[in-house]
Amino acid sequence: MHLDNYKSLKDEEIISIILQEHKTELFEILYQRYSRKVLDKCYTLLKHRELAEESRQNIFEKTYEKLNTFKGTASFLSWLYSITYNYCIDYLRNKNKLHYPEWNSNHEIPEIIEESQDDQEEINYERLVKILEMIHPEEKALLLMKYSDNLSIQQIGQALRISESATKMRIKRAKARVLFIYKEIYKD
Amino acid sequence: MKSFYQKLLKKDFHLPPRQVTEGFAKNFNNPVNTEWHKVGDHYEALFHHENIEKLAFFNALGQMTEIRTNQTVSELPEPINDTASRQGEIMNVIYIQKGSQNSYEIIVKQTDFTRKLILISEDNEILKTEIL
């Protein structure tokens, strides 16, 4: 079977053929399409090249095993990203013993700053990149999932194993923290 | 990457009907950074109030039907803390006020890879459990 014959198909069509006709080799097309994105996501969270590559392999294996649970209510890429975040955050929680509630208690936000439309015009994006590296990895992951990868609240909650209410509140807190740190460090 | 930051900082200007915003203002003094969403026939406000994250729900008449407040583990009444702790390490607490039925939504960590949601009433009765 020549994969080229199937490369123009959409993700959902490829998945359907894999599941119904057992043409499992077609999974290679999905791997080729999204391998780089998943690797970049892993590196953003794990900050270690070899670990990111190993994690990418494990994530695609997991995705293949779970393929029959893909419902198609969101895009395949969103679903793949939620598996990616879940894997990386689980790794960080287990390996580094990250404890978000404890970290959060020790890093109270002294002031919740009112967001203004001017922020968009004044903000320096390079500085925001640095601030994102200063907050807890779980808060960084929350903000990336919501504002970069456009995952739904439900997907984010499932990835981090928290409720939808907790997801909304933690995103709110993470956003407030980023803004506070920005104003504090770059007062001018 | 720039679009990520633009979305992060974008202020939500989707206000609900005036009755709802008036109902909100009656219940909360000086809320900060309120975000509104329509959920079915209800309106949900996500905001900071006195530095705490809250979710408040309103019907179309502007009557508040539920409020959820983020809490720390130390704010949990001791009996409820004990009940939840028997199931795992407490990782998140949300206090739910809904009519005359108040409860706590608690997430516990059972192992490194399993978490459970437990809903406990103010009377310390377990109402619901769910593996996350």
Tab-separated table of C-alpha atoms in Angstrom:
chain	number	residue	atom	x	y	z
A	1	MET	CA	0.000	0.000	0.000
A	2	HIS	CA	1.373	3.378	-0.976
A	3	LEU	CA	0.871	5.974	1.712
A	4	ASP	CA	0.950	8.764	-0.864
A	5	ASN	CA	-2.503	7.696	-2.027
A	6	TYR	CA	-3.898	8.661	1.339
A	7	LYS	CA	-1.914	11.772	2.196
A	8	SER	CA	-4.563	14.175	0.951
A	9	LEU	CA	-7.167	12.735	3.321
A	10	LYS	CA	-8.241	14.581	6.456
A	11	ASP	CA	-7.197	13.279	9.861
A	12	GLU	CA	-10.670	11.971	10.682
A	13	GLU	CA	-10.885	10.111	7.375
A	14	ILE	CA	-7.530	8.427	7.990
A	15	ILE	CA	-8.582	7.423	11.506
A	16	SER	CA	-11.811	5.970	10.176
A	17	ILE	CA	-9.923	3.834	7.636
A	18	ILE	CA	-7.453	2.657	10.306
A	19	LEU	CA	-10.266	1.590	12.615
A	20	GLN	CA	-12.694	0.127	10.109
A	21	GLU	CA	-10.376	-1.363	7.493
A	22	HIS	CA	-7.477	-2.092	9.878
A	23	LYS	CA	-5.014	-0.281	7.612
A	24	THR	CA	-2.812	0.483	10.595
A	25	GLU	CA	0.115	1.629	8.418
A	26	LEU	CA	-1.831	4.827	7.753
A	27	PHE	CA	-1.035	5.974	11.284
A	28	GLU	CA	2.381	6.869	9.853
A	29	ILE	CA	0.696	9.737	7.971
A	30	LEU	CA	-0.618	11.203	11.216
A	31	TYR	CA	2.813	10.745	12.776
A	32	GLN	CA	4.483	12.583	9.920
A	33	ARG	CA	1.941	15.391	10.075
A	34	TYR	CA	2.202	16.103	13.770
A	35	SER	CA	5.465	14.642	14.997
A	36	ARG	CA	7.245	17.994	14.979
A	37	LYS	CA	4.434	19.814	16.776
A	38	VAL	CA	4.327	17.188	19.506
A	39	LEU	CA	8.113	17.269	19.880
A	40	ASP	CA	8.079	21.053	20.191
A	41	LYS	CA	5.298	20.884	22.765
A	42	CYS	CA	7.214	18.303	24.796
A	43	TYR	CA	10.368	20.371	24.696
A	44	THR	CA	8.469	23.508	25.777
A	45	LEU	CA	7.277	21.679	28.875
A	46	LEU	CA	10.164	19.318	29.653
A	47	LYS	CA	13.122	21.488	28.566
A	48	HIS	CA	15.250	18.452	27.672
A	49	ARG	CA	15.847	17.386	24.060
A	50	GLU	CA	16.337	13.642	24.568
A	51	LEU	CA	13.487	13.414	27.039
A	52	ALA	CA	11.228	15.293	24.627
A	53	GLU	CA	12.069	12.832	21.821
A	54	GLU	CA	11.437	9.829	24.050
A	55	SER	CA	8.185	11.375	25.257
A	56	ARG	CA	7.081	12.002	21.685
A	57	GLN	CA	7.435	8.290	20.907
A	58	ASN	CA	5.506	7.321	24.017
A	59	ILE	CA	2.777	9.838	23.233
A	60	PHE	CA	2.238	8.522	19.730
A	61	GLU	CA	2.170	4.948	21.028
A	62	LYS	CA	-0.439	5.983	23.562
A	63	THR	CA	-2.410	7.839	20.897
A	64	TYR	CA	-2.418	4.774	18.666
A	65	GLU	CA	-3.623	2.564	21.520
A	66	LYS	CA	-6.433	5.007	22.297
A	67	LEU	CA	-7.403	5.728	18.688
A	68	ASN	CA	-10.713	3.909	19.005
A	69	THR	CA	-11.732	6.368	21.752
A	70	PHE	CA	-11.332	9.428	19.508
A	71	LYS	CA	-14.851	10.780	19.169
A	72	GLY	CA	-14.278	13.524	16.599
A	73	THR	CA	-16.063	16.197	18.643
A	74	ALA	CA	-12.817	18.199	18.579
A	75	SER	CA	-10.032	18.077	16.016
A	76	PHE	CA	-7.506	15.249	16.081
A	77	LEU	CA	-4.735	17.755	16.778
A	78	SER	CA	-6.567	19.085	19.852
A	79	TRP	CA	-7.028	15.535	21.080
A	80	LEU	CA	-3.381	14.750	20.405
A	81	TYR	CA	-2.322	17.893	22.279
A	82	SER	CA	-4.445	16.938	25.293
A	83	ILE	CA	-2.683	13.534	25.388
A	84	THR	CA	0.664	15.335	25.042
A	85	TYR	CA	0.000	17.725	27.912
A	86	ASN	CA	-1.373	14.919	30.081
A	87	TYR	CA	1.759	12.839	29.481
A	88	CYS	CA	4.202	15.689	30.121
A	89	ILE	CA	2.453	17.018	33.201
A	90	ASP	CA	2.193	13.494	34.649
A	91	TYR	CA	5.914	13.088	34.029
A	92	LEU	CA	6.729	16.388	35.713
A	93	ARG	CA	4.417	15.670	38.655
A	94	ASN	CA	5.954	12.256	39.184
A	95	LYS	CA	9.601	12.911	38.439
A	96	ASN	CA	10.035	16.377	39.855
A	97	LYS	CA	7.454	15.985	42.555
A	98	LEU	CA	5.865	19.236	41.497
A	99	HIS	CA	3.150	20.084	43.953
A	100	TYR	CA	1.038	22.858	42.545
A	101	PRO	CA	-1.173	23.497	45.647
A	102	GLU	CA	1.901	23.853	47.852
A	103	TRP	CA	3.668	26.073	45.337
A	104	ASN	CA	0.529	28.183	44.958
A	105	SER	CA	0.237	28.652	48.735
A	106	ASN	CA	3.852	29.791	48.875
A	107	HIS	CA	3.424	32.167	45.950
A	108	GLU	CA	0.364	34.231	46.717
A	109	ILE	CA	-0.397	36.986	44.255
A	110	PRO	CA	-0.205	40.198	46.337
A	111	GLU	CA	-2.530	42.109	44.048
A	112	ILE	CA	-4.961	41.211	41.293
A	113	ILE	CA	-4.386	43.852	38.659
A	114	GLU	CA	-7.269	45.125	36.561
A	115	GLU	CA	-6.746	44.085	32.938
A	116	SER	CA	-7.044	46.926	30.472
A	117	GLN	CA	-7.220	47.217	26.715
A	118	ASP	CA	-4.007	49.265	26.897
A	119	ASP	CA	-2.130	46.157	28.041
A	120	GLN	CA	-2.311	44.714	24.552
A	121	GLU	CA	-0.748	47.786	23.033
A	122	GLU	CA	1.917	48.316	25.690
A	123	ILE	CA	3.018	44.780	26.367
A	124	ASN	CA	6.424	43.571	25.245
A	125	TYR	CA	6.112	39.997	24.059
A	126	GLU	CA	9.720	39.034	24.630
A	127	ARG	CA	9.282	39.954	28.279
A	128	LEU	CA	6.143	37.844	28.499
A	129	VAL	CA	8.111	34.866	27.172
A	130	LYS	CA	10.505	35.231	30.115
A	131	ILE	CA	7.660	35.529	32.602
A	132	LEU	CA	6.070	32.329	31.322
A	133	GLU	CA	9.248	30.520	32.374
A	134	MET	CA	8.966	31.963	35.890
A	135	ILE	CA	5.559	30.539	36.772
A	136	HIS	CA	4.709	26.951	37.771
A	137	PRO	CA	4.830	24.483	34.822
A	138	GLU	CA	1.179	23.593	35.379
A	139	GLU	CA	0.136	27.240	35.135
A	140	LYS	CA	2.244	27.634	32.009
A	141	ALA	CA	0.614	24.508	30.544
A	142	LEU	CA	-2.863	25.851	31.373
A	143	LEU	CA	-2.214	29.119	29.570
A	144	LEU	CA	-0.693	27.415	26.535
A	145	MET	CA	-3.554	24.954	26.271
A	146	LYS	CA	-6.161	27.698	26.460
A	147	TYR	CA	-4.602	30.565	24.497
A	148	SER	CA	-2.134	28.874	22.143
A	149	ASP	CA	-3.691	25.495	21.385
A	150	ASN	CA	-7.331	26.539	21.834
A	151	LEU	CA	-8.274	23.438	23.785
A	152	SER	CA	-11.703	23.452	25.403
A	153	ILE	CA	-12.090	23.726	29.167
A	154	GLN	CA	-13.221	20.099	29.180
A	155	GLN	CA	-10.100	18.948	27.301
A	156	ILE	CA	-7.826	20.966	29.576
A	157	GLY	CA	-9.494	19.556	32.674
A	158	GLN	CA	-9.138	16.004	31.372
A	159	ALA	CA	-5.475	16.567	30.499
A	160	LEU	CA	-4.647	17.838	33.996
A	161	ARG	CA	-7.167	15.643	35.813
A	162	ILE	CA	-9.027	18.516	37.431
A	163	SER	CA	-12.679	19.574	37.287
A	164	GLU	CA	-13.967	22.163	34.837
A	165	SER	CA	-14.530	24.679	37.631
A	166	ALA	CA	-10.996	24.143	38.907
A	167	THR	CA	-9.693	24.530	35.342
A	168	LYS	CA	-11.412	27.888	34.888
A	169	MET	CA	-10.209	29.175	38.243
A	170	ARG	CA	-6.619	28.052	37.739
A	171	ILE	CA	-6.461	29.666	34.289
A	172	LYS	CA	-7.804	32.860	35.862
A	173	ARG	CA	-5.131	32.692	38.568
A	174	ALA	CA	-2.332	31.966	36.099
A	175	LYS	CA	-3.349	34.907	33.955
A	176	ALA	CA	-3.488	37.202	36.997
A	177	ARG	CA	-0.035	36.039	38.074
A	178	VAL	CA	1.517	36.712	34.683
A	179	LEU	CA	0.065	40.201	34.628
A	180	PHE	CA	1.174	40.956	38.185
A	181	ILE	CA	4.722	39.777	37.560
A	182	TYR	CA	4.873	41.792	34.350
A	183	LYS	CA	3.744	45.003	36.030
A	184	GLU	CA	6.022	44.391	39.002
A	185	ILE	CA	9.185	43.758	37.017
A	186	TYR	CA	8.584	46.181	34.178
A	187	LYS	CA	6.912	49.021	36.042
A	188	ASP	CA	7.871	51.607	33.412
B	1	MET	CA	3.630	33.192	19.493
B	2	LYS	CA	2.484	36.803	19.345
B	3	SER	CA	-1.117	35.699	18.747
B	4	PHE	CA	-0.915	33.625	21.936
B	5	TYR	CA	-0.154	36.743	23.964
B	6	GLN	CA	-2.788	38.768	22.189
B	7	LYS	CA	-5.384	36.165	23.103
B	8	LEU	CA	-4.042	35.937	26.657
B	9	LEU	CA	-4.457	39.676	27.180
B	10	LYS	CA	-7.645	40.203	25.211
B	11	LYS	CA	-10.366	41.597	27.414
B	12	ASP	CA	-13.726	39.887	27.180
B	13	PHE	CA	-16.355	42.467	26.343
B	14	HIS	CA	-19.292	40.097	25.867
B	15	LEU	CA	-21.675	41.448	28.479
B	16	PRO	CA	-24.941	39.660	29.284
B	17	PRO	CA	-28.327	41.434	29.541
B	18	ARG	CA	-28.541	44.415	31.894
B	19	GLN	CA	-30.713	42.512	34.428
B	20	VAL	CA	-27.918	39.998	34.812
B	21	THR	CA	-25.133	42.562	35.236
B	22	GLU	CA	-27.320	44.419	37.754
B	23	GLY	CA	-27.900	41.182	39.647
B	24	PHE	CA	-24.161	40.610	39.657
B	25	ALA	CA	-23.417	44.123	40.917
B	26	LYS	CA	-25.924	43.678	43.762
B	27	ASN	CA	-24.112	40.594	44.974
B	28	PHE	CA	-20.476	41.579	44.529
B	29	ASN	CA	-18.683	44.741	45.475
B	30	ASN	CA	-15.606	45.536	43.378
B	31	PRO	CA	-15.206	42.388	41.298
B	32	VAL	CA	-12.070	42.367	39.153
B	33	ASN	CA	-11.589	41.118	35.573
B	34	THR	CA	-15.040	39.595	35.124
B	35	GLU	CA	-15.466	37.215	32.181
B	36	TRP	CA	-18.982	36.298	31.061
B	37	HIS	CA	-20.139	33.138	29.298
B	38	LYS	CA	-23.576	31.875	28.406
B	39	VAL	CA	-24.105	28.315	29.591
B	40	GLY	CA	-27.453	26.980	28.389
B	41	ASP	CA	-30.006	29.489	29.582
B	42	HIS	CA	-27.762	30.702	32.427
B	43	TYR	CA	-24.980	33.279	32.544
B	44	GLU	CA	-21.680	32.446	34.174
B	45	ALA	CA	-19.336	35.076	35.609
B	46	LEU	CA	-15.711	34.146	36.287
B	47	PHE	CA	-13.930	36.837	38.292
B	48	HIS	CA	-11.682	37.775	41.180
B	49	HIS	CA	-13.290	39.025	44.369
B	50	GLU	CA	-11.041	40.023	47.246
B	51	ASN	CA	-8.183	38.213	45.508
B	52	ILE	CA	-10.115	34.920	45.282
B	53	GLU	CA	-11.344	33.200	42.122
B	54	LYS	CA	-15.116	32.823	41.944
B	55	LEU	CA	-17.709	31.506	39.533
B	56	ALA	CA	-21.238	32.883	39.852
B	57	PHE	CA	-24.269	31.729	37.897
B	58	PHE	CA	-27.308	33.852	37.064
B	59	ASN	CA	-30.602	33.177	35.364
B	60	ALA	CA	-32.000	35.535	32.717
B	61	LEU	CA	-33.810	37.524	35.423
B	62	GLY	CA	-30.534	38.366	37.106
B	63	GLN	CA	-31.075	36.086	40.100
B	64	MET	CA	-27.956	34.391	41.351
B	65	THR	CA	-28.506	30.631	41.409
B	66	GLU	CA	-25.081	29.368	42.431
B	67	ILE	CA	-21.678	30.575	43.492
B	68	ARG	CA	-18.415	28.627	43.536
B	69	THR	CA	-15.434	29.893	45.492
B	70	ASN	CA	-11.851	28.705	45.296
B	71	GLN	CA	-10.588	27.757	48.755
B	72	THR	CA	-7.400	26.590	50.394
B	73	VAL	CA	-7.176	23.258	52.190
B	74	SER	CA	-6.777	25.111	55.499
B	75	GLU	CA	-10.222	26.663	55.075
B	76	LEU	CA	-11.917	23.272	54.996
B	77	PRO	CA	-13.870	22.387	58.145
B	78	GLU	CA	-11.948	19.675	59.968
B	79	PRO	CA	-14.558	16.869	59.670
B	80	ILE	CA	-14.782	17.412	55.901
B	81	ASN	CA	-11.004	17.570	55.620
B	82	ASP	CA	-10.816	14.210	57.434
B	83	THR	CA	-13.433	12.606	55.174
B	84	ALA	CA	-11.677	13.763	52.011
B	85	SER	CA	-8.186	12.948	53.289
B	86	ARG	CA	-9.184	9.315	53.856
B	87	GLN	CA	-9.504	9.055	50.057
B	88	GLY	CA	-6.200	10.710	49.166
B	89	GLU	CA	-4.176	13.885	49.352
B	90	ILE	CA	-6.312	16.992	48.887
B	91	MET	CA	-5.197	18.954	45.821
B	92	ASN	CA	-8.071	21.376	45.203
B	93	VAL	CA	-11.104	22.724	47.074
B	94	ILE	CA	-14.084	24.624	45.721
B	95	TYR	CA	-16.956	25.698	47.993
B	96	ILE	CA	-20.337	25.520	46.266
B	97	GLN	CA	-23.307	27.555	47.500
B	98	LYS	CA	-26.514	26.611	45.746
B	99	GLY	CA	-29.828	27.468	47.367
B	100	SER	CA	-29.931	25.733	50.724
B	101	GLN	CA	-27.537	22.995	49.626
B	102	ASN	CA	-23.917	23.917	50.171
B	103	SER	CA	-21.120	21.496	49.405
B	104	TYR	CA	-17.415	21.134	48.726
B	105	GLU	CA	-15.961	19.921	45.437
B	106	ILE	CA	-12.643	18.354	46.425
B	107	ILE	CA	-10.015	16.799	44.176
B	108	VAL	CA	-7.769	14.234	45.843
B	109	LYS	CA	-4.626	12.568	44.538
B	110	GLN	CA	-4.677	8.834	45.114
B	111	THR	CA	-1.500	7.824	43.288
B	112	ASP	CA	0.844	9.750	41.022
B	113	PHE	CA	-1.476	9.053	38.123
B	114	THR	CA	-4.969	8.915	39.578
B	115	ARG	CA	-7.136	11.657	40.901
B	116	LYS	CA	-10.658	11.585	42.213
B	117	LEU	CA	-13.346	14.231	42.507
B	118	ILE	CA	-15.429	14.037	45.681
B	119	LEU	CA	-18.505	16.126	46.368
B	120	ILE	CA	-19.139	16.432	50.116
B	121	SER	CA	-22.124	18.212	51.685
B	122	GLU	CA	-21.736	20.677	54.543
B	123	ASP	CA	-23.112	17.895	56.737
B	124	ASN	CA	-20.104	15.820	55.752
B	125	GLU	CA	-22.034	13.407	53.572
B	126	ILE	CA	-20.336	12.142	50.414
B	127	LEU	CA	-22.705	13.037	47.585
B	128	LYS	CA	-20.655	11.926	44.602
B	129	THR	CA	-17.279	10.507	43.637
B	130	GLU	CA	-15.732	10.401	40.172
B	131	ILE	CA	-12.365	9.221	38.876
B	132	LEU	CA	-10.802	12.018	36.816
